[in-house]
Amino acid sequence: RVQKLIISIYLCFIFLIVFLPFNGINRVEDIKILDFRLDYLIHKVLFIPWAFLGPGIRVKPWLWIILGLVLATVAEGIHYFLPYRAFNINDLIGNMAGILIGWGDENNLEIN
């Protein structure tokens, strides 16, 4: 039950980030670290925890990866329909990369 609560909170956080407008003077897209846009890094980091939330709810690892990739796609796809956000293929790739980076842990790669 605790694992499901954590997943619910995590999903609420993801969709809160998806729907909030992040337009302002100091936009994340304008911040660069070593000539790398900070928002691309944020997309990866945001989705890494997905891999660690699945094992506690008894979902097959391959199904959890697919669900994560769908979530990553939907999260960015919503931006296409919001007038104050913009769909960006690089952000989608970052979301999906975060899911796969999280699964880079040897223990999580075991397919049952």
PDB file of C-alpha atoms in Angstrom:
ATOM      1  CA  ARG A   1       0.000   0.000   0.000  1.00  0.00           C
ATOM      2  CA  VAL A   2       2.825   2.390   0.761  1.00  0.00           C
ATOM      3  CA  GLN A   3       4.361   1.668  -2.659  1.00  0.00           C
ATOM      4  CA  LYS A   4       1.067   2.491  -4.388  1.00  0.00           C
ATOM      5  CA  LEU A   5       0.808   5.728  -2.415  1.00  0.00           C
ATOM      6  CA  ILE A   6       4.337   6.695  -3.439  1.00  0.00           C
ATOM      7  CA  ILE A   7       3.526   5.923  -7.086  1.00  0.00           C
ATOM      8  CA  SER A   8       0.354   8.010  -6.864  1.00  0.00           C
ATOM      9  CA  ILE A   9       2.248  10.964  -5.406  1.00  0.00           C
ATOM     10  CA  TYR A  10       4.959  10.589  -8.052  1.00  0.00           C
ATOM     11  CA  LEU A  11       2.383  10.544 -10.873  1.00  0.00           C
ATOM     12  CA  CYS A  12       0.636  13.602  -9.427  1.00  0.00           C
ATOM     13  CA  PHE A  13       3.996  15.384  -9.336  1.00  0.00           C
ATOM     14  CA  ILE A  14       4.726  14.429 -12.973  1.00  0.00           C
ATOM     15  CA  PHE A  15       1.365  15.699 -14.186  1.00  0.00           C
ATOM     16  CA  LEU A  16       1.638  18.842 -12.086  1.00  0.00           C
ATOM     17  CA  ILE A  17       4.945  19.558 -13.832  1.00  0.00           C
ATOM     18  CA  VAL A  18       3.340  18.756 -17.203  1.00  0.00           C
ATOM     19  CA  PHE A  19       0.404  21.126 -16.786  1.00  0.00           C
ATOM     20  CA  LEU A  20       2.043  24.086 -15.039  1.00  0.00           C
ATOM     21  CA  PRO A  21       3.220  26.945 -17.240  1.00  0.00           C
ATOM     22  CA  PHE A  22       6.937  27.526 -16.814  1.00  0.00           C
ATOM     23  CA  ASN A  23       7.228  30.787 -18.706  1.00  0.00           C
ATOM     24  CA  GLY A  24       9.126  33.539 -17.014  1.00  0.00           C
ATOM     25  CA  ILE A  25      12.231  35.669 -17.042  1.00  0.00           C
ATOM     26  CA  ASN A  26      14.568  32.829 -16.053  1.00  0.00           C
ATOM     27  CA  ARG A  27      13.259  30.006 -18.228  1.00  0.00           C
ATOM     28  CA  VAL A  28      14.817  26.594 -17.665  1.00  0.00           C
ATOM     29  CA  GLU A  29      15.411  26.280 -21.428  1.00  0.00           C
ATOM     30  CA  ASP A  30      17.767  29.251 -21.234  1.00  0.00           C
ATOM     31  CA  ILE A  31      20.005  27.792 -18.513  1.00  0.00           C
ATOM     32  CA  LYS A  32      23.001  25.853 -19.810  1.00  0.00           C
ATOM     33  CA  ILE A  33      25.468  23.696 -17.936  1.00  0.00           C
ATOM     34  CA  LEU A  34      28.583  22.828 -19.942  1.00  0.00           C
ATOM     35  CA  ASP A  35      26.680  23.901 -23.085  1.00  0.00           C
ATOM     36  CA  PHE A  36      23.857  21.460 -22.269  1.00  0.00           C
ATOM     37  CA  ARG A  37      20.325  22.758 -21.686  1.00  0.00           C
ATOM     38  CA  LEU A  38      19.234  22.178 -18.089  1.00  0.00           C
ATOM     39  CA  ASP A  39      15.665  21.295 -19.091  1.00  0.00           C
ATOM     40  CA  TYR A  40      16.896  18.234 -21.027  1.00  0.00           C
ATOM     41  CA  LEU A  41      18.649  17.000 -17.886  1.00  0.00           C
ATOM     42  CA  ILE A  42      15.533  17.678 -15.801  1.00  0.00           C
ATOM     43  CA  HIS A  43      13.443  15.521 -18.150  1.00  0.00           C
ATOM     44  CA  LYS A  44      15.807  12.596 -17.669  1.00  0.00           C
ATOM     45  CA  VAL A  45      16.036  12.969 -13.894  1.00  0.00           C
ATOM     46  CA  LEU A  46      12.262  13.350 -13.547  1.00  0.00           C
ATOM     47  CA  PHE A  47      11.604   9.901 -15.015  1.00  0.00           C
ATOM     48  CA  ILE A  48      14.473   7.881 -13.469  1.00  0.00           C
ATOM     49  CA  PRO A  49      12.473   7.054 -10.285  1.00  0.00           C
ATOM     50  CA  TRP A  50       9.862   5.187 -12.343  1.00  0.00           C
ATOM     51  CA  ALA A  51      12.108   2.106 -12.506  1.00  0.00           C
ATOM     52  CA  PHE A  52      12.418   1.903  -8.737  1.00  0.00           C
ATOM     53  CA  LEU A  53       8.691   2.215  -8.045  1.00  0.00           C
ATOM     54  CA  GLY A  54       7.549  -0.838 -10.014  1.00  0.00           C
ATOM     55  CA  PRO A  55       8.990  -3.818  -8.150  1.00  0.00           C
ATOM     56  CA  GLY A  56       6.940  -3.143  -5.024  1.00  0.00           C
ATOM     57  CA  ILE A  57       3.599  -3.528  -6.800  1.00  0.00           C
ATOM     58  CA  ARG A  58       4.178  -6.897  -8.458  1.00  0.00           C
ATOM     59  CA  VAL A  59       4.125  -5.789 -12.084  1.00  0.00           C
ATOM     60  CA  LYS A  60       6.252  -7.633 -14.599  1.00  0.00           C
ATOM     61  CA  PRO A  61       9.379  -5.556 -15.310  1.00  0.00           C
ATOM     62  CA  TRP A  62       8.846  -5.472 -19.092  1.00  0.00           C
ATOM     63  CA  LEU A  63       5.272  -4.227 -18.599  1.00  0.00           C
ATOM     64  CA  TRP A  64       6.461  -1.579 -16.129  1.00  0.00           C
ATOM     65  CA  ILE A  65       9.011  -0.339 -18.700  1.00  0.00           C
ATOM     66  CA  ILE A  66       6.310  -0.126 -21.382  1.00  0.00           C
ATOM     67  CA  LEU A  67       3.977   1.723 -18.997  1.00  0.00           C
ATOM     68  CA  GLY A  68       6.799   4.123 -18.172  1.00  0.00           C
ATOM     69  CA  LEU A  69       7.511   4.795 -21.848  1.00  0.00           C
ATOM     70  CA  VAL A  70       3.800   5.425 -22.428  1.00  0.00           C
ATOM     71  CA  LEU A  71       3.746   7.801 -19.438  1.00  0.00           C
ATOM     72  CA  ALA A  72       6.818   9.609 -20.796  1.00  0.00           C
ATOM     73  CA  THR A  73       5.131   9.990 -24.194  1.00  0.00           C
ATOM     74  CA  VAL A  74       1.792  11.145 -22.783  1.00  0.00           C
ATOM     75  CA  ALA A  75       3.495  13.610 -20.437  1.00  0.00           C
ATOM     76  CA  GLU A  76       5.221  15.339 -23.351  1.00  0.00           C
ATOM     77  CA  GLY A  77       2.343  14.831 -25.785  1.00  0.00           C
ATOM     78  CA  ILE A  78       0.040  16.862 -23.543  1.00  0.00           C
ATOM     79  CA  HIS A  79       2.262  19.875 -24.217  1.00  0.00           C
ATOM     80  CA  TYR A  80       1.162  19.826 -27.860  1.00  0.00           C
ATOM     81  CA  PHE A  81      -2.388  20.725 -26.786  1.00  0.00           C
ATOM     82  CA  LEU A  82      -1.550  23.338 -24.153  1.00  0.00           C
ATOM     83  CA  PRO A  83      -1.204  26.876 -25.535  1.00  0.00           C
ATOM     84  CA  TYR A  84       1.335  27.861 -22.869  1.00  0.00           C
ATOM     85  CA  ARG A  85       3.573  24.809 -23.387  1.00  0.00           C
ATOM     86  CA  ALA A  86       5.321  23.391 -26.463  1.00  0.00           C
ATOM     87  CA  PHE A  87       5.897  19.817 -27.582  1.00  0.00           C
ATOM     88  CA  ASN A  88       9.604  19.142 -28.052  1.00  0.00           C
ATOM     89  CA  ILE A  89      10.955  15.875 -29.416  1.00  0.00           C
ATOM     90  CA  ASN A  90      14.144  16.354 -27.390  1.00  0.00           C
ATOM     91  CA  ASP A  91      12.079  16.522 -24.210  1.00  0.00           C
ATOM     92  CA  LEU A  92      10.289  13.309 -25.214  1.00  0.00           C
ATOM     93  CA  ILE A  93      13.635  11.619 -25.797  1.00  0.00           C
ATOM     94  CA  GLY A  94      14.784  12.911 -22.403  1.00  0.00           C
ATOM     95  CA  ASN A  95      11.677  11.490 -20.717  1.00  0.00           C
ATOM     96  CA  MET A  96      12.193   8.095 -22.330  1.00  0.00           C
ATOM     97  CA  ALA A  97      15.919   8.164 -21.581  1.00  0.00           C
ATOM     98  CA  GLY A  98      15.123   8.744 -17.910  1.00  0.00           C
ATOM     99  CA  ILE A  99      12.928   5.628 -17.877  1.00  0.00           C
ATOM    100  CA  LEU A 100      15.661   3.554 -19.511  1.00  0.00           C
ATOM    101  CA  ILE A 101      18.472   5.010 -17.383  1.00  0.00           C
ATOM    102  CA  GLY A 102      16.526   4.011 -14.278  1.00  0.00           C
ATOM    103  CA  TRP A 103      16.354   0.479 -15.638  1.00  0.00           C
ATOM    104  CA  GLY A 104      20.121   0.455 -16.217  1.00  0.00           C
ATOM    105  CA  ASP A 105      20.528  -1.019 -12.743  1.00  0.00           C
ATOM    106  CA  GLU A 106      21.355  -4.717 -13.176  1.00  0.00           C
ATOM    107  CA  ASN A 107      18.722  -5.811 -10.674  1.00  0.00           C
ATOM    108  CA  ASN A 108      15.953  -4.056 -12.558  1.00  0.00           C
ATOM    109  CA  LEU A 109      16.872  -5.597 -15.911  1.00  0.00           C
ATOM    110  CA  GLU A 110      15.817  -9.102 -14.930  1.00  0.00           C
ATOM    111  CA  ILE A 111      12.849 -10.075 -17.109  1.00  0.00           C
ATOM    112  CA  ASN A 112      10.500 -12.496 -15.361  1.00  0.00           C
TER     113      ASN A 112
END
